[in-house]
């Protein structure tokens, strides 16, 4: 029977069997005040017991319904999803920032290196042919130009005289150019219009420009020969920039993939170590909800999951003891 003290406000339960027959009041164990009893406590007891039974039955039915509908839960509510999604978002964000910074800065650095190489080749070639060009020793000029044209990555080398006429023009590798362009070069020789695509401004000694020759993007450097006796043009393939970017990108991609795989394996291990005992604990609580109070909670370990398992085991024992007492009273 549930009794409420009007003086101290305490509420507590009293066993009806321990109340003397015909008693009209009981003494509060907290403040020693007299608490009057209702004249119809037995019907009230039955009424409250019926309400408790109805409430327990409704909650039990609701628990059973949740047990049978558990398989409809979406993957989005699982521990694996909750751990993997933030990790994937972080990895994608960091990877995007790294790749953006990489493609924003590295191509410029590589292009600058190609520009420096083309300038160095043009400068050294102009120094090597300055005297033969003045002496009109075009055979020596052609031999020096041929040596530079054979270097890796060199598209072409050309030399102009003081009056702008083409002294020599040699391509490095015709296999990298368009086939139609290669046939025209073999038929007509070095195209003169190439040297006019990157003219050196007046009162300047160097000019750099990216041009298209034979379907290929070329970085052309024009350098005036000492004494203004002519102009040297050296063209380098820009395709090498893309190849260099991809080669330098491979280690970075490998590191990112390694970090992602290691992180995914770590998260999978953590989620598995959490989900396995939780699923086992869920099956035990479902059995308790279905009325199997003899199924013990068998989870070993430590930490919060073990504390939860001990709490469920205490609940199971308490429910089983309460049911046993109810059966004994009947």
mmCIF file of C-alpha atoms in Angstrom:
data_model
loop_
_atom_site.group_PDB
_atom_site.id
_atom_site.type_symbol
_atom_site.label_atom_id
_atom_site.label_comp_id
_atom_site.label_asym_id
_atom_site.label_seq_id
_atom_site.Cartn_x
_atom_site.Cartn_y
_atom_site.Cartn_z
ATOM 1 C CA UNK A 1 0.000 0.000 0.000
ATOM 2 C CA UNK A 2 1.352 3.452 -0.911
ATOM 3 C CA UNK A 3 1.202 5.950 1.987
ATOM 4 C CA UNK A 4 2.020 9.673 1.892
ATOM 5 C CA UNK A 5 2.820 11.581 5.103
ATOM 6 C CA UNK A 6 1.174 14.968 5.195
ATOM 7 C CA UNK A 7 3.699 16.366 7.693
ATOM 8 C CA UNK A 8 7.084 15.482 6.205
ATOM 9 C CA UNK A 9 5.876 14.737 2.679
ATOM 10 C CA UNK A 10 7.588 11.335 2.510
ATOM 11 C CA UNK A 11 6.034 8.613 0.372
ATOM 12 C CA UNK A 12 6.684 4.952 1.068
ATOM 13 C CA UNK A 13 5.144 1.548 0.574
ATOM 14 C CA UNK A 14 3.689 -0.526 3.427
ATOM 15 C CA UNK A 15 2.867 -4.225 3.258
ATOM 16 C CA UNK A 16 -0.899 -4.574 3.757
ATOM 17 C CA UNK A 17 -0.419 -7.890 5.565
ATOM 18 C CA UNK A 18 1.527 -6.124 8.325
ATOM 19 C CA UNK A 19 -1.212 -3.567 9.026
ATOM 20 C CA UNK A 20 -3.481 -4.751 11.886
ATOM 21 C CA UNK A 21 -7.053 -5.485 10.960
ATOM 22 C CA UNK A 22 -9.269 -2.497 11.688
ATOM 23 C CA UNK A 23 -6.398 -0.016 12.015
ATOM 24 C CA UNK A 24 -7.316 3.505 10.977
ATOM 25 C CA UNK A 25 -3.805 5.059 10.987
ATOM 26 C CA UNK A 26 -0.123 4.215 10.947
ATOM 27 C CA UNK A 27 2.903 6.030 12.319
ATOM 28 C CA UNK A 28 5.348 7.675 9.910
ATOM 29 C CA UNK A 29 8.816 6.132 10.446
ATOM 30 C CA UNK A 30 10.496 9.452 9.550
ATOM 31 C CA UNK A 31 8.650 12.081 11.589
ATOM 32 C CA UNK A 32 6.576 9.849 13.919
ATOM 33 C CA UNK A 33 3.396 11.593 12.715
ATOM 34 C CA UNK A 34 0.108 9.732 12.494
ATOM 35 C CA UNK A 35 -0.951 8.997 8.939
ATOM 36 C CA UNK A 36 -4.666 8.121 8.501
ATOM 37 C CA UNK A 37 -5.542 5.103 6.392
ATOM 38 C CA UNK A 38 -8.196 5.051 3.728
ATOM 39 C CA UNK A 39 -11.267 3.076 4.664
ATOM 40 C CA UNK A 40 -11.218 1.293 1.324
ATOM 41 C CA UNK A 41 -7.557 0.403 1.207
ATOM 42 C CA UNK A 42 -8.189 -3.145 -0.036
ATOM 43 C CA UNK A 43 -10.110 -2.059 -3.119
ATOM 44 C CA UNK A 44 -7.497 0.660 -3.617
ATOM 45 C CA UNK A 45 -4.805 -1.945 -3.370
ATOM 46 C CA UNK A 46 -6.522 -4.074 -5.952
ATOM 47 C CA UNK A 47 -7.123 -1.043 -8.103
ATOM 48 C CA UNK A 48 -3.481 -0.001 -7.959
ATOM 49 C CA UNK A 49 -2.320 -3.537 -8.558
ATOM 50 C CA UNK A 50 -4.568 -3.727 -11.603
ATOM 51 C CA UNK A 51 -3.156 -0.419 -12.829
ATOM 52 C CA UNK A 52 0.382 -1.679 -12.271
ATOM 53 C CA UNK A 53 -0.431 -4.909 -14.083
ATOM 54 C CA UNK A 54 -1.901 -2.973 -16.992
ATOM 55 C CA UNK A 55 1.108 -0.651 -17.139
ATOM 56 C CA UNK A 56 3.529 -3.579 -16.949
ATOM 57 C CA UNK A 57 1.623 -5.408 -19.674
ATOM 58 C CA UNK A 58 1.650 -2.376 -21.968
ATOM 59 C CA UNK A 59 5.374 -1.818 -21.445
ATOM 60 C CA UNK A 60 6.070 -5.506 -21.978
ATOM 61 C CA UNK A 61 4.116 -5.511 -25.223
ATOM 62 C CA UNK A 62 5.961 -2.387 -26.326
ATOM 63 C CA UNK A 63 9.306 -3.995 -25.477
ATOM 64 C CA UNK A 64 8.403 -7.162 -27.379
ATOM 65 C CA UNK A 65 7.324 -5.092 -30.361
ATOM 66 C CA UNK A 66 10.641 -3.254 -30.341
ATOM 67 C CA UNK A 67 12.468 -6.575 -30.202
ATOM 68 C CA UNK A 68 10.725 -7.862 -33.334
ATOM 69 C CA UNK A 69 11.174 -4.563 -35.162
ATOM 70 C CA UNK A 70 14.845 -4.111 -34.314
ATOM 71 C CA UNK A 71 15.965 -5.457 -37.695
ATOM 72 C CA UNK A 72 14.356 -2.472 -39.419
ATOM 73 C CA UNK A 73 16.894 -0.102 -37.846
ATOM 74 C CA UNK A 74 18.970 1.700 -40.425
ATOM 75 C CA UNK A 75 22.728 1.399 -40.791
ATOM 76 C CA UNK A 76 22.999 5.104 -39.997
ATOM 77 C CA UNK A 77 22.366 4.455 -36.319
ATOM 78 C CA UNK A 78 25.112 1.864 -35.870
ATOM 79 C CA UNK A 79 28.401 2.449 -34.081
ATOM 80 C CA UNK A 80 30.342 1.640 -37.255
ATOM 81 C CA UNK A 81 28.511 4.369 -39.173
ATOM 82 C CA UNK A 82 28.906 6.925 -36.380
ATOM 83 C CA UNK A 83 32.648 6.268 -36.212
ATOM 84 C CA UNK A 84 33.332 5.911 -39.926
ATOM 85 C CA UNK A 85 31.428 8.946 -41.193
ATOM 86 C CA UNK A 86 33.388 11.587 -39.195
ATOM 87 C CA UNK A 87 36.631 9.809 -40.090
ATOM 88 C CA UNK A 88 35.762 9.735 -43.805
ATOM 89 C CA UNK A 89 34.696 13.394 -43.736
ATOM 90 C CA UNK A 90 37.947 14.401 -42.020
ATOM 91 C CA UNK A 91 40.041 12.355 -44.471
ATOM 92 C CA UNK A 92 38.200 13.821 -47.475
ATOM 93 C CA UNK A 93 38.553 17.370 -46.136
ATOM 94 C CA UNK A 94 42.252 17.017 -45.357
ATOM 95 C CA UNK A 95 42.920 15.245 -48.672
ATOM 96 C CA UNK A 96 41.076 17.958 -50.606
ATOM 97 C CA UNK A 97 43.082 20.689 -48.870
ATOM 98 C CA UNK A 98 46.369 18.869 -49.516
ATOM 99 C CA UNK A 99 45.577 18.205 -53.182
ATOM 100 C CA UNK A 100 44.380 21.778 -53.711
ATOM 101 C CA UNK A 101 47.585 23.157 -52.199
ATOM 102 C CA UNK A 102 49.622 20.649 -54.185
ATOM 103 C CA UNK A 103 48.102 21.418 -57.585
ATOM 104 C CA UNK A 104 48.153 25.139 -56.806
ATOM 105 C CA UNK A 105 51.859 25.332 -55.956
ATOM 106 C CA UNK A 106 53.718 22.331 -57.407
ATOM 107 C CA UNK A 107 52.901 22.927 -61.126
ATOM 108 C CA UNK A 108 54.144 26.493 -60.782
ATOM 109 C CA UNK A 109 57.342 25.285 -59.153
ATOM 110 C CA UNK A 110 57.928 22.676 -61.858
ATOM 111 C CA UNK A 111 57.160 25.180 -64.611
ATOM 112 C CA UNK A 112 59.608 27.581 -63.018
ATOM 113 C CA UNK A 113 62.249 24.840 -63.002
ATOM 114 C CA UNK A 114 61.600 24.159 -66.700
ATOM 115 C CA UNK A 115 61.901 27.871 -67.393
ATOM 116 C CA UNK A 116 65.222 27.987 -65.538
ATOM 117 C CA UNK A 117 66.484 24.954 -67.474
ATOM 118 C CA UNK A 118 65.431 26.414 -70.814
ATOM 119 C CA UNK A 119 67.091 29.716 -69.929
ATOM 120 C CA UNK A 120 70.313 27.926 -68.912
ATOM 121 C CA UNK A 121 70.375 25.941 -72.155
ATOM 122 C CA UNK A 122 69.701 29.032 -74.248
ATOM 123 C CA UNK A 123 72.350 31.049 -72.437
ATOM 124 C CA UNK A 124 75.047 28.384 -72.727
ATOM 125 C CA UNK A 125 74.213 27.746 -76.391
ATOM 126 C CA UNK A 126 74.337 31.451 -77.185
ATOM 127 C CA UNK A 127 77.749 31.666 -75.515
ATOM 128 C CA UNK A 128 78.990 28.626 -77.435
ATOM 129 C CA UNK A 129 77.966 29.938 -80.847
ATOM 130 C CA UNK A 130 78.680 33.628 -80.372
ATOM 131 C CA UNK A 131 82.099 33.521 -82.068
ATOM 132 C CA UNK A 132 81.181 31.037 -84.847
ATOM 133 C CA UNK A 133 78.067 33.096 -85.575
ATOM 134 C CA UNK A 134 80.115 36.281 -85.956
ATOM 135 C CA UNK A 135 82.600 34.457 -88.182
ATOM 136 C CA UNK A 136 79.693 32.909 -90.103
ATOM 137 C CA UNK A 137 80.962 29.452 -89.317
ATOM 138 C CA UNK A 138 77.502 27.963 -89.661
ATOM 139 C CA UNK A 139 78.795 24.396 -89.597
ATOM 140 C CA UNK A 140 80.066 24.904 -86.042
ATOM 141 C CA UNK A 141 76.794 26.613 -85.127
ATOM 142 C CA UNK A 142 74.811 23.668 -86.478
ATOM 143 C CA UNK A 143 76.989 21.152 -84.642
ATOM 144 C CA UNK A 144 76.537 22.963 -81.308
ATOM 145 C CA UNK A 145 72.777 23.242 -81.860
ATOM 146 C CA UNK A 146 72.570 19.514 -82.656
ATOM 147 C CA UNK A 147 74.195 18.652 -79.313
ATOM 148 C CA UNK A 148 71.581 20.675 -77.410
ATOM 149 C CA UNK A 149 68.683 19.307 -79.478
ATOM 150 C CA UNK A 150 69.565 15.776 -78.375
ATOM 151 C CA UNK A 151 69.168 16.594 -74.660
ATOM 152 C CA UNK A 152 66.148 15.020 -72.846
ATOM 153 C CA UNK A 153 62.992 17.116 -72.927
ATOM 154 C CA UNK A 154 64.244 19.476 -75.645
ATOM 155 C CA UNK A 155 61.661 19.994 -78.389
ATOM 156 C CA UNK A 156 63.762 22.099 -80.755
ATOM 157 C CA UNK A 157 66.723 24.458 -81.039
ATOM 158 C CA UNK A 158 66.938 27.326 -83.531
ATOM 159 C CA UNK A 159 69.470 30.052 -84.234
ATOM 160 C CA UNK A 160 68.816 33.316 -86.082
ATOM 161 C CA UNK A 161 71.412 35.630 -87.528
ATOM 162 C CA UNK A 162 71.630 39.370 -86.925
ATOM 163 C CA UNK A 163 69.305 40.116 -89.847
ATOM 164 C CA UNK A 164 66.675 37.605 -88.604
ATOM 165 C CA UNK A 165 67.307 34.857 -91.120
ATOM 166 C CA UNK A 166 67.234 31.286 -89.866
ATOM 167 C CA UNK A 167 70.725 29.826 -89.527
ATOM 168 C CA UNK A 168 69.733 26.428 -88.152
ATOM 169 C CA UNK A 169 66.681 24.735 -86.728
ATOM 170 C CA UNK A 170 66.668 21.242 -85.298
ATOM 171 C CA UNK A 171 63.996 19.178 -83.559
ATOM 172 C CA UNK A 172 64.796 16.858 -80.692
ATOM 173 C CA UNK A 173 62.304 14.028 -81.195
ATOM 174 C CA UNK A 174 59.737 14.131 -83.970
ATOM 175 C CA UNK A 175 57.873 11.149 -82.484
ATOM 176 C CA UNK A 176 56.301 13.399 -79.857
ATOM 177 C CA UNK A 177 54.756 15.745 -82.410
ATOM 178 C CA UNK A 178 51.665 15.349 -84.542
ATOM 179 C CA UNK A 179 52.198 13.026 -87.516
ATOM 180 C CA UNK A 180 51.033 15.596 -90.084
ATOM 181 C CA UNK A 181 53.349 18.193 -88.584
ATOM 182 C CA UNK A 182 56.242 15.717 -88.640
ATOM 183 C CA UNK A 183 55.625 14.994 -92.333
ATOM 184 C CA UNK A 184 55.593 18.729 -93.142
ATOM 185 C CA UNK A 185 58.888 19.210 -91.291
ATOM 186 C CA UNK A 186 60.496 16.334 -93.186
ATOM 187 C CA UNK A 187 59.243 17.798 -96.465
ATOM 188 C CA UNK A 188 59.909 21.539 -95.938
ATOM 189 C CA UNK A 189 62.388 21.700 -93.081
ATOM 190 C CA UNK A 190 62.238 23.674 -89.856
ATOM 191 C CA UNK A 191 59.192 26.041 -89.853
ATOM 192 C CA UNK A 192 60.405 29.632 -89.744
ATOM 193 C CA UNK A 193 57.189 30.824 -88.122
ATOM 194 C CA UNK A 194 58.148 29.085 -84.861
ATOM 195 C CA UNK A 195 60.874 31.634 -84.110
ATOM 196 C CA UNK A 196 58.358 34.455 -84.641
ATOM 197 C CA UNK A 197 55.913 33.066 -82.045
ATOM 198 C CA UNK A 198 58.140 34.333 -79.224
ATOM 199 C CA UNK A 199 59.898 37.494 -80.414
ATOM 200 C CA UNK A 200 62.336 39.284 -78.110
ATOM 201 C CA UNK A 201 61.049 42.779 -77.268
ATOM 202 C CA UNK A 202 63.132 45.783 -78.206
ATOM 203 C CA UNK A 203 65.883 46.602 -75.690
ATOM 204 C CA UNK A 204 65.419 43.166 -74.084
ATOM 205 C CA UNK A 205 67.731 40.177 -74.176
ATOM 206 C CA UNK A 206 65.389 37.397 -73.001
ATOM 207 C CA UNK A 207 61.825 36.392 -73.834
ATOM 208 C CA UNK A 208 59.813 33.412 -72.527
ATOM 209 C CA UNK A 209 56.441 32.164 -73.751
ATOM 210 C CA UNK A 210 54.292 29.027 -73.900
ATOM 211 C CA UNK A 211 53.406 28.183 -77.491
ATOM 212 C CA UNK A 212 51.771 25.328 -79.393
ATOM 213 C CA UNK A 213 53.932 23.547 -81.947
ATOM 214 C CA UNK A 214 52.825 20.414 -83.756
ATOM 215 C CA UNK A 215 49.965 19.813 -81.336
ATOM 216 C CA UNK A 216 52.286 20.028 -78.318
ATOM 217 C CA UNK A 217 52.578 22.705 -75.669
ATOM 218 C CA UNK A 218 56.129 24.091 -75.751
ATOM 219 C CA UNK A 219 57.919 26.439 -73.359
ATOM 220 C CA UNK A 220 60.088 28.627 -75.597
ATOM 221 C CA UNK A 221 62.991 30.754 -74.355
ATOM 222 C CA UNK A 222 64.610 33.277 -76.672
ATOM 223 C CA UNK A 223 68.026 34.700 -75.735
ATOM 224 C CA UNK A 224 70.002 37.303 -77.659
ATOM 225 C CA UNK A 225 73.518 36.232 -78.572
ATOM 226 C CA UNK A 226 76.310 38.367 -77.120
ATOM 227 C CA UNK A 227 76.960 41.416 -79.243
ATOM 228 C CA UNK A 228 73.464 41.213 -80.787
ATOM 229 C CA UNK A 229 74.866 38.938 -83.457
ATOM 230 C CA UNK A 230 71.779 36.709 -83.406
ATOM 231 C CA UNK A 231 69.054 35.050 -81.359
ATOM 232 C CA UNK A 232 68.874 31.544 -79.902
ATOM 233 C CA UNK A 233 65.539 29.808 -79.241
ATOM 234 C CA UNK A 234 65.260 26.641 -77.133
ATOM 235 C CA UNK A 235 61.898 24.909 -76.719
ATOM 236 C CA UNK A 236 61.110 22.367 -73.990
ATOM 237 C CA UNK A 237 58.103 20.054 -73.902
ATOM 238 C CA UNK A 238 55.494 21.179 -71.344
ATOM 239 C CA UNK A 239 54.106 17.635 -71.285
ATOM 240 C CA UNK A 240 56.986 16.786 -68.996
ATOM 241 C CA UNK A 241 55.372 19.007 -66.354
ATOM 242 C CA UNK A 242 52.287 16.791 -66.187
ATOM 243 C CA UNK A 243 54.452 13.674 -66.038
ATOM 244 C CA UNK A 244 56.598 15.191 -63.279
ATOM 245 C CA UNK A 245 53.493 16.210 -61.324
ATOM 246 C CA UNK A 246 52.076 12.694 -61.491
ATOM 247 C CA UNK A 247 55.402 11.162 -60.473
ATOM 248 C CA UNK A 248 55.731 13.467 -57.490
ATOM 249 C CA UNK A 249 52.074 12.916 -56.588
ATOM 250 C CA UNK A 250 52.374 9.144 -56.240
ATOM 251 C CA UNK A 251 54.192 9.147 -52.856
ATOM 252 C CA UNK A 252 51.672 11.637 -51.462
ATOM 253 C CA UNK A 253 48.728 9.538 -52.656
ATOM 254 C CA UNK A 254 50.372 6.420 -51.231
ATOM 255 C CA UNK A 255 50.744 8.097 -47.821
ATOM 256 C CA UNK A 256 47.108 9.271 -47.864
ATOM 257 C CA UNK A 257 45.876 5.795 -48.820
ATOM 258 C CA UNK A 258 48.044 4.241 -46.101
ATOM 259 C CA UNK A 259 46.657 6.643 -43.494
ATOM 260 C CA UNK A 260 43.098 5.936 -44.642
ATOM 261 C CA UNK A 261 43.576 2.154 -44.537
ATOM 262 C CA UNK A 262 45.272 2.278 -41.130
ATOM 263 C CA UNK A 263 42.571 4.571 -39.750
ATOM 264 C CA UNK A 264 39.791 2.424 -41.209
ATOM 265 C CA UNK A 265 41.292 -0.709 -39.685
ATOM 266 C CA UNK A 266 41.657 1.032 -36.328
ATOM 267 C CA UNK A 267 38.071 2.278 -36.394
ATOM 268 C CA UNK A 268 36.841 -1.165 -37.452
ATOM 269 C CA UNK A 269 38.706 -2.739 -34.526
ATOM 270 C CA UNK A 270 37.325 -0.200 -32.050
ATOM 271 C CA UNK A 271 33.775 -0.486 -33.392
ATOM 272 C CA UNK A 272 33.956 -4.288 -33.321
ATOM 273 C CA UNK A 273 35.231 -4.293 -29.739
ATOM 274 C CA UNK A 274 32.267 -2.098 -28.821
ATOM 275 C CA UNK A 275 29.547 -3.632 -30.957
ATOM 276 C CA UNK A 276 30.162 -7.286 -30.054
ATOM 277 C CA UNK A 277 29.522 -6.951 -26.295
ATOM 278 C CA UNK A 278 26.713 -4.479 -26.945
ATOM 279 C CA UNK A 279 24.977 -6.905 -29.313
ATOM 280 C CA UNK A 280 25.410 -9.682 -26.763
ATOM 281 C CA UNK A 281 23.997 -7.424 -24.065
ATOM 282 C CA UNK A 282 21.126 -6.491 -26.374
ATOM 283 C CA UNK A 283 20.213 -10.148 -26.904
ATOM 284 C CA UNK A 284 20.225 -10.700 -23.142
ATOM 285 C CA UNK A 285 17.970 -7.707 -22.465
ATOM 286 C CA UNK A 286 15.649 -8.859 -25.252
ATOM 287 C CA UNK A 287 15.406 -12.259 -23.585
ATOM 288 C CA UNK A 288 14.567 -10.537 -20.288
ATOM 289 C CA UNK A 289 11.935 -8.430 -22.065
ATOM 290 C CA UNK A 290 10.395 -11.642 -23.421
ATOM 291 C CA UNK A 291 10.226 -13.147 -19.923
ATOM 292 C CA UNK A 292 13.412 -15.234 -19.801
ATOM 293 C CA UNK A 293 14.725 -14.114 -16.401
ATOM 294 C CA UNK A 294 17.051 -17.105 -16.033
ATOM 295 C CA UNK A 295 19.425 -15.948 -18.803
ATOM 296 C CA UNK A 296 22.466 -14.500 -17.074
ATOM 297 C CA UNK A 297 24.473 -11.596 -18.453
ATOM 298 C CA UNK A 298 27.777 -13.155 -19.472
ATOM 299 C CA UNK A 299 30.015 -10.265 -20.483
ATOM 300 C CA UNK A 300 33.573 -10.077 -19.202
ATOM 301 C CA UNK A 301 35.822 -7.064 -19.364
ATOM 302 C CA UNK A 302 36.090 -3.626 -17.873
ATOM 303 C CA UNK A 303 35.002 -0.103 -18.519
ATOM 304 C CA UNK A 304 31.622 1.425 -19.245
ATOM 305 C CA UNK A 305 30.274 -1.620 -21.093
ATOM 306 C CA UNK A 306 31.040 -3.844 -18.107
ATOM 307 C CA UNK A 307 29.305 -1.346 -15.817
ATOM 308 C CA UNK A 308 26.273 -1.471 -18.103
ATOM 309 C CA UNK A 309 26.350 -5.280 -18.079
ATOM 310 C CA UNK A 310 26.463 -5.330 -14.271
ATOM 311 C CA UNK A 311 23.521 -2.915 -14.159
ATOM 312 C CA UNK A 312 21.493 -5.146 -16.512
ATOM 313 C CA UNK A 313 22.391 -8.206 -14.433
ATOM 314 C CA UNK A 314 21.280 -6.393 -11.259
ATOM 315 C CA UNK A 315 18.024 -5.461 -12.986
ATOM 316 C CA UNK A 316 17.474 -9.083 -14.042
ATOM 317 C CA UNK A 317 18.053 -10.355 -10.514
ATOM 318 C CA UNK A 318 15.764 -7.686 -9.057
ATOM 319 C CA UNK A 319 12.964 -8.483 -11.515
ATOM 320 C CA UNK A 320 13.338 -12.211 -10.929
ATOM 321 C CA UNK A 321 13.240 -11.694 -7.151
ATOM 322 C CA UNK A 322 10.171 -9.480 -7.433
ATOM 323 C CA UNK A 323 8.351 -12.056 -9.544
ATOM 324 C CA UNK A 324 9.305 -14.788 -7.070
ATOM 325 C CA UNK A 325 7.902 -12.747 -4.167
ATOM 326 C CA UNK A 326 4.692 -12.101 -6.096
ATOM 327 C CA UNK A 327 4.302 -15.820 -6.778
ATOM 328 C CA UNK A 328 4.918 -16.619 -3.114
ATOM 329 C CA UNK A 329 2.275 -14.107 -2.043
ATOM 330 C CA UNK A 330 -0.255 -15.705 -4.326
#
